[in-house]
Tab-separated table of C-alpha atoms and ligand atoms in Angstrom:
chain	number	residue	atom	x	y	z
A	1	MET	CA	108.514	84.357	88.601
A	2	GLN	CA	109.704	86.953	85.849
A	3	VAL	CA	111.013	90.357	86.240
A	4	ILE	CA	110.316	92.435	83.259
A	5	THR	CA	111.272	96.084	82.446
A	6	ASN	CA	109.626	96.651	79.000
A	7	VAL	CA	105.946	97.291	78.160
A	8	GLU	CA	105.817	94.317	75.435
A	9	GLY	CA	106.459	91.961	78.057
A	10	LEU	CA	103.259	92.958	79.874
A	11	ALA	CA	100.973	91.520	77.083
A	12	PRO	CA	100.647	87.989	78.489
A	13	PHE	CA	99.565	89.485	81.698
A	14	HIS	CA	96.714	91.671	80.781
A	15	GLY	CA	93.455	91.170	82.661
A	16	GLY	CA	95.487	90.287	85.698
A	17	LEU	CA	95.464	91.086	89.258
A	18	PHE	CA	97.572	94.151	90.094
A	19	VAL	CA	99.501	95.333	93.245
A	20	PRO	CA	101.341	98.741	92.142
A	21	THR	CA	104.323	99.713	94.568
A	22	MET	CA	107.293	101.913	94.901
A	23	GLY	CA	109.450	99.260	96.329
A	24	ALA	CA	111.229	98.931	99.640
A	25	LEU	CA	108.661	96.428	100.189
A	26	HIS	CA	107.369	95.242	103.674
A	27	GLU	CA	104.843	92.933	105.287
A	28	GLY	CA	102.093	95.663	104.232
A	29	HIS	CA	103.028	95.162	100.589
A	30	TYR	CA	103.036	91.446	100.772
A	31	THR	CA	99.722	91.168	102.285
A	32	LEU	CA	98.498	93.059	99.133
A	33	VAL	CA	100.257	90.632	96.864
A	34	ARG	CA	98.828	87.413	99.090
A	35	ALA	CA	95.278	88.928	98.734
A	36	ALA	CA	95.887	89.257	94.903
A	37	ALA	CA	97.313	85.405	95.145
A	38	GLN	CA	94.160	84.431	96.954
A	39	ARG	CA	91.744	86.008	94.497
A	40	ARG	CA	93.665	84.325	91.570
A	41	ALA	CA	93.200	81.001	93.498
A	42	ALA	CA	89.309	81.609	93.802
A	43	MET	CA	89.059	82.456	90.077
A	44	SER	CA	88.531	80.466	86.996
A	45	GLY	CA	90.714	81.432	84.048
A	46	ASN	CA	94.434	82.450	84.218
A	47	ALA	CA	94.580	85.727	85.730
A	48	ARG	CA	98.058	86.462	86.876
A	49	VAL	CA	99.430	88.516	89.754
A	50	ILE	CA	101.528	91.408	88.634
A	51	VAL	CA	103.531	93.665	90.987
A	52	SER	CA	104.990	96.958	89.767
A	53	ILE	CA	107.909	98.508	91.463
A	54	PHE	CA	108.386	102.202	90.278
A	55	VAL	CA	109.458	105.043	92.454
A	56	ASN	CA	107.466	107.632	90.881
A	57	PRO	CA	109.069	111.270	90.709
A	58	THR	CA	105.977	113.013	90.175
A	59	GLN	CA	104.171	112.327	93.487
A	60	PHE	CA	107.325	113.868	95.582
A	61	ASN	CA	107.076	116.984	96.987
A	62	ASP	CA	110.470	117.105	98.594
A	63	PRO	CA	113.492	116.046	96.282
A	64	LYS	CA	115.454	114.848	99.245
A	65	ASP	CA	112.358	112.483	99.821
A	66	LEU	CA	112.881	110.945	96.368
A	67	ALA	CA	116.643	110.836	96.767
A	68	ARG	CA	116.615	108.830	99.800
A	69	TYR	CA	113.730	106.642	98.775
A	70	PRO	CA	115.385	103.098	99.245
A	71	ARG	CA	115.795	100.958	95.989
A	72	THR	CA	116.066	97.385	96.912
A	73	LEU	CA	114.750	95.580	93.686
A	74	ASN	CA	116.529	92.056	94.328
A	75	THR	CA	115.130	91.823	97.775
A	76	ASP	CA	111.592	93.090	96.832
A	77	ALA	CA	111.300	90.576	93.823
A	78	ALA	CA	112.358	87.767	96.019
A	79	GLY	CA	109.691	88.649	98.594
A	80	CYS	CA	106.933	88.994	95.727
A	81	GLU	CA	107.784	85.599	94.639
A	82	ARG	CA	107.190	84.205	98.184
A	83	ALA	CA	104.134	85.975	98.300
A	84	GLY	CA	102.697	84.597	95.323
A	85	ALA	CA	103.448	87.015	92.589
A	86	ASP	CA	103.716	85.838	89.019
A	87	VAL	CA	105.575	88.858	87.543
A	88	VAL	CA	107.434	91.947	88.697
A	89	PHE	CA	107.227	94.735	86.436
A	90	ALA	CA	110.119	97.235	87.130
A	91	PRO	CA	110.173	99.844	84.225
A	92	LEU	CA	112.926	102.517	83.930
A	93	PRO	CA	111.626	106.228	84.307
A	94	GLU	CA	111.719	106.676	80.333
A	95	VAL	CA	109.239	103.690	80.004
A	96	ILE	CA	106.601	105.357	82.528
A	97	TYR	CA	107.595	108.954	81.099
A	98	PRO	CA	108.625	108.786	77.516
A	99	PRO	CA	110.722	111.578	76.700
A	100	GLY	CA	109.067	114.318	74.472
A	101	ASN	CA	105.641	112.499	74.933
A	102	PRO	CA	103.956	113.898	78.028
A	103	VAL	CA	101.934	111.799	80.351
A	104	PRO	CA	98.488	113.406	81.041
A	105	VAL	CA	97.332	113.972	84.533
A	106	PRO	CA	93.739	112.779	84.734
A	107	GLU	CA	91.202	115.179	85.957
A	108	LEU	CA	91.358	114.753	89.946
A	109	PRO	CA	88.265	113.938	91.719
A	110	ASP	CA	86.852	116.007	94.557
A	111	VAL	CA	88.383	113.874	97.187
A	112	ALA	CA	91.644	114.802	96.022
A	113	PHE	CA	91.525	118.485	96.751
A	114	HIS	CA	88.437	119.384	98.860
A	115	PRO	CA	89.224	117.593	102.221
A	116	ARG	CA	92.389	119.777	102.962
A	117	LEU	CA	94.229	116.525	104.591
A	118	GLU	CA	96.915	114.982	102.481
A	119	ASP	CA	95.884	117.215	99.389
A	120	ALA	CA	96.734	120.299	101.577
A	121	HIS	CA	99.907	119.090	103.294
A	122	ARG	CA	101.296	117.548	100.150
A	123	PRO	CA	100.385	119.877	97.286
A	124	GLY	CA	100.639	117.941	93.903
A	125	HIS	CA	101.093	114.842	95.743
A	126	PHE	CA	97.644	113.319	94.282
A	127	ALA	CA	98.350	114.766	90.834
A	128	GLY	CA	101.433	112.581	90.793
A	129	VAL	CA	99.789	109.627	92.146
A	130	CYS	CA	96.905	109.728	89.465
A	131	GLN	CA	99.251	110.319	86.574
A	132	VAL	CA	101.365	107.192	87.405
A	133	VAL	CA	98.294	104.976	88.429
A	134	LYS	CA	96.392	105.684	85.416
A	135	ARG	CA	99.479	105.253	83.273
A	136	LEU	CA	100.228	101.853	85.103
A	137	PHE	CA	96.737	100.774	84.639
A	138	ASP	CA	96.948	101.637	80.663
A	139	LEU	CA	100.078	99.705	80.419
A	140	VAL	CA	99.151	96.695	82.801
A	141	ARG	CA	95.338	96.592	81.853
A	142	PRO	CA	94.232	94.758	85.052
A	143	SER	CA	90.781	93.638	85.889
A	144	ALA	CA	91.309	94.421	89.692
A	145	ALA	CA	94.102	96.285	91.505
A	146	PHE	CA	94.709	96.261	95.210
A	147	PHE	CA	95.711	99.169	97.518
A	148	GLY	CA	96.245	99.449	101.387
A	149	GLU	CA	93.944	101.096	103.611
A	150	LYS	CA	96.726	102.940	105.295
A	151	ASP	CA	96.884	105.511	102.734
A	152	TRP	CA	93.137	106.011	103.001
A	153	GLN	CA	92.706	109.276	100.845
A	154	GLN	CA	95.006	107.737	98.236
A	155	LEU	CA	92.697	104.724	97.884
A	156	ARG	CA	89.577	107.014	97.866
A	157	VAL	CA	91.076	109.393	95.194
A	158	ILE	CA	92.013	106.105	93.022
A	159	ALA	CA	88.784	104.570	93.429
A	160	ALA	CA	87.121	107.833	92.462
A	161	MET	CA	89.527	108.489	89.587
A	162	THR	CA	89.003	104.851	88.182
A	163	ILE	CA	85.291	105.749	87.966
A	164	ARG	CA	85.477	109.108	86.653
A	165	GLU	CA	87.974	107.588	83.875
A	166	HIS	CA	85.496	104.724	83.268
A	167	LEU	CA	88.415	102.262	83.593
A	168	ASN	CA	86.479	99.203	84.436
A	169	ILE	CA	88.942	97.992	87.010
A	170	GLU	CA	88.035	96.744	90.393
A	171	ILE	CA	89.735	98.731	93.276
A	172	VAL	CA	90.360	96.236	96.094
A	173	PRO	CA	91.043	97.808	99.609
A	174	VAL	CA	93.213	95.715	101.833
A	175	ALA	CA	93.326	96.185	105.797
A	176	THR	CA	96.463	98.051	107.246
A	177	VAL	CA	99.151	95.529	108.652
A	178	ARG	CA	100.465	96.789	112.176
A	179	GLU	CA	103.316	95.709	114.109
A	180	SER	CA	102.648	94.001	117.538
A	181	ASP	CA	102.359	97.322	119.349
A	182	GLY	CA	100.024	98.947	116.805
A	183	LEU	CA	102.273	101.010	114.691
A	184	ALA	CA	100.924	100.894	111.153
A	185	MET	CA	103.798	99.315	108.705
A	186	SER	CA	105.236	101.889	106.637
A	187	SER	CA	108.618	102.129	104.593
A	188	ARG	CA	109.130	105.250	106.569
A	189	ASN	CA	109.330	103.349	109.930
A	190	ALA	CA	113.103	102.572	109.360
A	191	PHE	CA	113.866	106.076	109.402
A	192	LEU	CA	112.470	106.477	113.154
A	193	SER	CA	115.217	107.133	115.994
A	194	PRO	CA	114.571	104.505	118.735
A	195	ASP	CA	112.875	107.110	120.753
A	196	ASP	CA	110.698	108.219	117.986
A	197	ARG	CA	109.946	104.661	117.114
A	198	ALA	CA	108.499	104.423	120.703
A	199	ARG	CA	106.500	107.451	120.854
A	200	ALA	CA	105.176	106.638	117.059
A	201	THR	CA	102.783	104.135	118.890
A	202	ALA	CA	100.762	107.239	120.047
A	203	LEU	CA	99.058	107.440	116.296
A	204	SER	CA	97.231	104.022	116.577
A	205	GLN	CA	96.610	104.708	120.513
A	206	ALA	CA	94.842	107.974	119.600
A	207	LEU	CA	92.809	106.367	116.685
A	208	ARG	CA	91.583	103.348	119.171
A	209	VAL	CA	90.907	106.050	121.958
A	210	ALA	CA	88.980	107.885	119.267
A	211	GLN	CA	86.835	104.614	118.526
A	212	ASP	CA	85.199	104.741	121.945
A	213	CYS	CA	84.101	108.496	121.936
A	214	SER	CA	80.462	109.148	120.940
A	215	THR	CA	80.773	112.337	118.761
A	216	SER	CA	83.278	113.407	116.322
A	217	LYS	CA	84.147	116.335	118.324
A	218	GLN	CA	85.014	114.320	121.504
A	219	ALA	CA	86.951	111.829	119.362
A	220	GLU	CA	89.220	114.636	117.673
A	221	SER	CA	90.008	116.135	121.207
A	222	ALA	CA	90.577	112.710	122.565
A	223	MET	CA	93.119	112.024	119.575
A	224	LEU	CA	94.794	115.570	120.346
A	225	GLU	CA	95.112	114.766	123.915
A	226	VAL	CA	96.747	111.394	123.451
A	227	LEU	CA	99.222	112.774	120.723
A	228	ARG	CA	100.085	115.885	122.701
A	229	SER	CA	100.821	113.829	125.890
A	230	ARG	CA	103.426	112.097	123.875
A	231	GLY	CA	105.079	115.171	122.580
A	232	ILE	CA	103.399	115.009	118.981
A	233	THR	CA	101.698	117.982	117.240
A	234	PRO	CA	99.627	116.528	114.477
A	235	GLU	CA	99.121	118.136	110.997
A	236	TYR	CA	95.453	116.907	111.392
A	237	ALA	CA	93.579	114.484	113.775
A	238	VAL	CA	90.144	114.304	112.330
A	239	VAL	CA	87.012	112.345	111.973
A	240	ARG	CA	85.601	112.512	108.259
A	241	ASP	CA	83.288	111.078	106.092
A	242	ALA	CA	84.899	107.619	104.788
A	243	ALA	CA	84.174	108.146	101.204
A	244	THR	CA	84.394	111.922	100.557
A	245	LEU	CA	86.709	112.646	103.435
A	246	MET	CA	84.704	115.800	104.121
A	247	PRO	CA	83.619	116.847	107.695
A	248	LEU	CA	80.547	114.952	108.988
A	249	ALA	CA	77.284	116.579	108.337
A	250	GLU	CA	74.912	117.292	111.228
A	251	ASN	CA	72.235	115.357	109.527
A	252	ARG	CA	74.164	112.552	108.064
A	253	PRO	CA	72.609	109.142	108.712
A	254	ARG	CA	74.191	107.057	111.618
A	255	THR	CA	75.096	104.426	109.289
A	256	ALA	CA	77.297	106.242	106.958
A	257	PRO	CA	80.844	105.188	107.342
A	258	ALA	CA	83.242	107.506	108.813
A	259	ARG	CA	87.017	107.233	109.541
A	260	ALA	CA	89.345	108.790	111.863
A	261	LEU	CA	92.554	109.915	110.330
A	262	ILE	CA	95.840	111.357	111.672
A	263	ALA	CA	99.175	112.688	110.060
A	264	ALA	CA	101.775	113.752	112.298
A	265	PRO	CA	105.520	114.371	112.466
A	266	VAL	CA	107.425	112.163	114.611
A	267	GLY	CA	110.881	113.547	114.919
A	268	ARG	CA	111.798	114.150	111.526
A	269	ILE	CA	109.630	111.642	110.060
A	270	ARG	CA	106.040	112.149	108.767
A	271	LEU	CA	103.484	109.430	109.598
A	272	ILE	CA	99.819	108.784	108.676
A	273	ASP	CA	97.320	106.315	110.033
A	274	ASN	CA	93.513	105.911	109.994
A	275	LEU	CA	90.862	103.563	111.499
A	276	PRO	CA	87.111	103.088	110.917
A	277	TRP	CA	85.008	105.378	113.390
A	278	PRO	CA	83.332	104.493	115.490
A	279	ALA	CA	84.558	100.875	116.271
O	1	PAF	O1	101.179	103.807	97.501
O	1	PAF	C1	102.242	103.656	96.651
O	1	PAF	O2	103.134	103.193	97.259
O	1	PAF	C2	102.158	104.739	95.443
O	1	PAF	O3	101.512	105.955	95.794
O	1	PAF	C3	101.676	104.012	94.222
O	1	PAF	C4	100.184	103.761	94.518
O	1	PAF	C5	102.314	103.009	93.911
O	1	PAF	C6	101.793	105.060	93.124
O	1	PAF	O4	103.080	105.362	92.793
């Protein structure tokens, strides 16, 4: 497996199966790489699996978060190789953001600023995500790109942005990978104190309790109760339309997919998680 840092090196991989990441990779990311490798095995032709590792400064609201984001390129590259990647693209910031040549932010789709979920709590975040993902798509020119369902609003924003920009790239969602006690895998979990790590299981427990409720109002109250019983005050714990992430309309068809979503600080670490609603 190759590690490349320049744009010219990407040419042989155009049309490939792409997994964009910021590094500090864990099983959740390797599951995306394996999903891409499985797709490669099922395809005729010679599409390759490309993983990008780039810590994108424009999507961080807090400079301290950016500074402490772990940089573990060698370990990440070895893991990507084991998971079946053909190449890792690890560009320097000036390759993605060439000095004197501003990278445009695509027009944001409604789902990036109407729901008042991640958009409200992380102002500017989706502008940064869309900017870097569009730039990476332009450089890597994939046929399909793989994103984890854990960042559900991000997944919906990127899917909508890809359609709006007529990019002709398939966006493939991949189910969240969980620890054995239900905690969704995240690079942030490593920063939880032992006590907070134990309390963090409340997020997935609350989402599962919500799945058994018959109305969205009951589901939202049930999630709050579970979280508060563990000393957690969420930023949001809601049931929304799975595609638009807007509140469920009274007259919505019972078959329209919905999603329960939570964001909550646990100690000093902000966690997010979501599940389909109802089960
Ligand atoms: O989900 C992530 O790791 C990042 O937001 C992404 C999609 C790689 C863009 O920097």
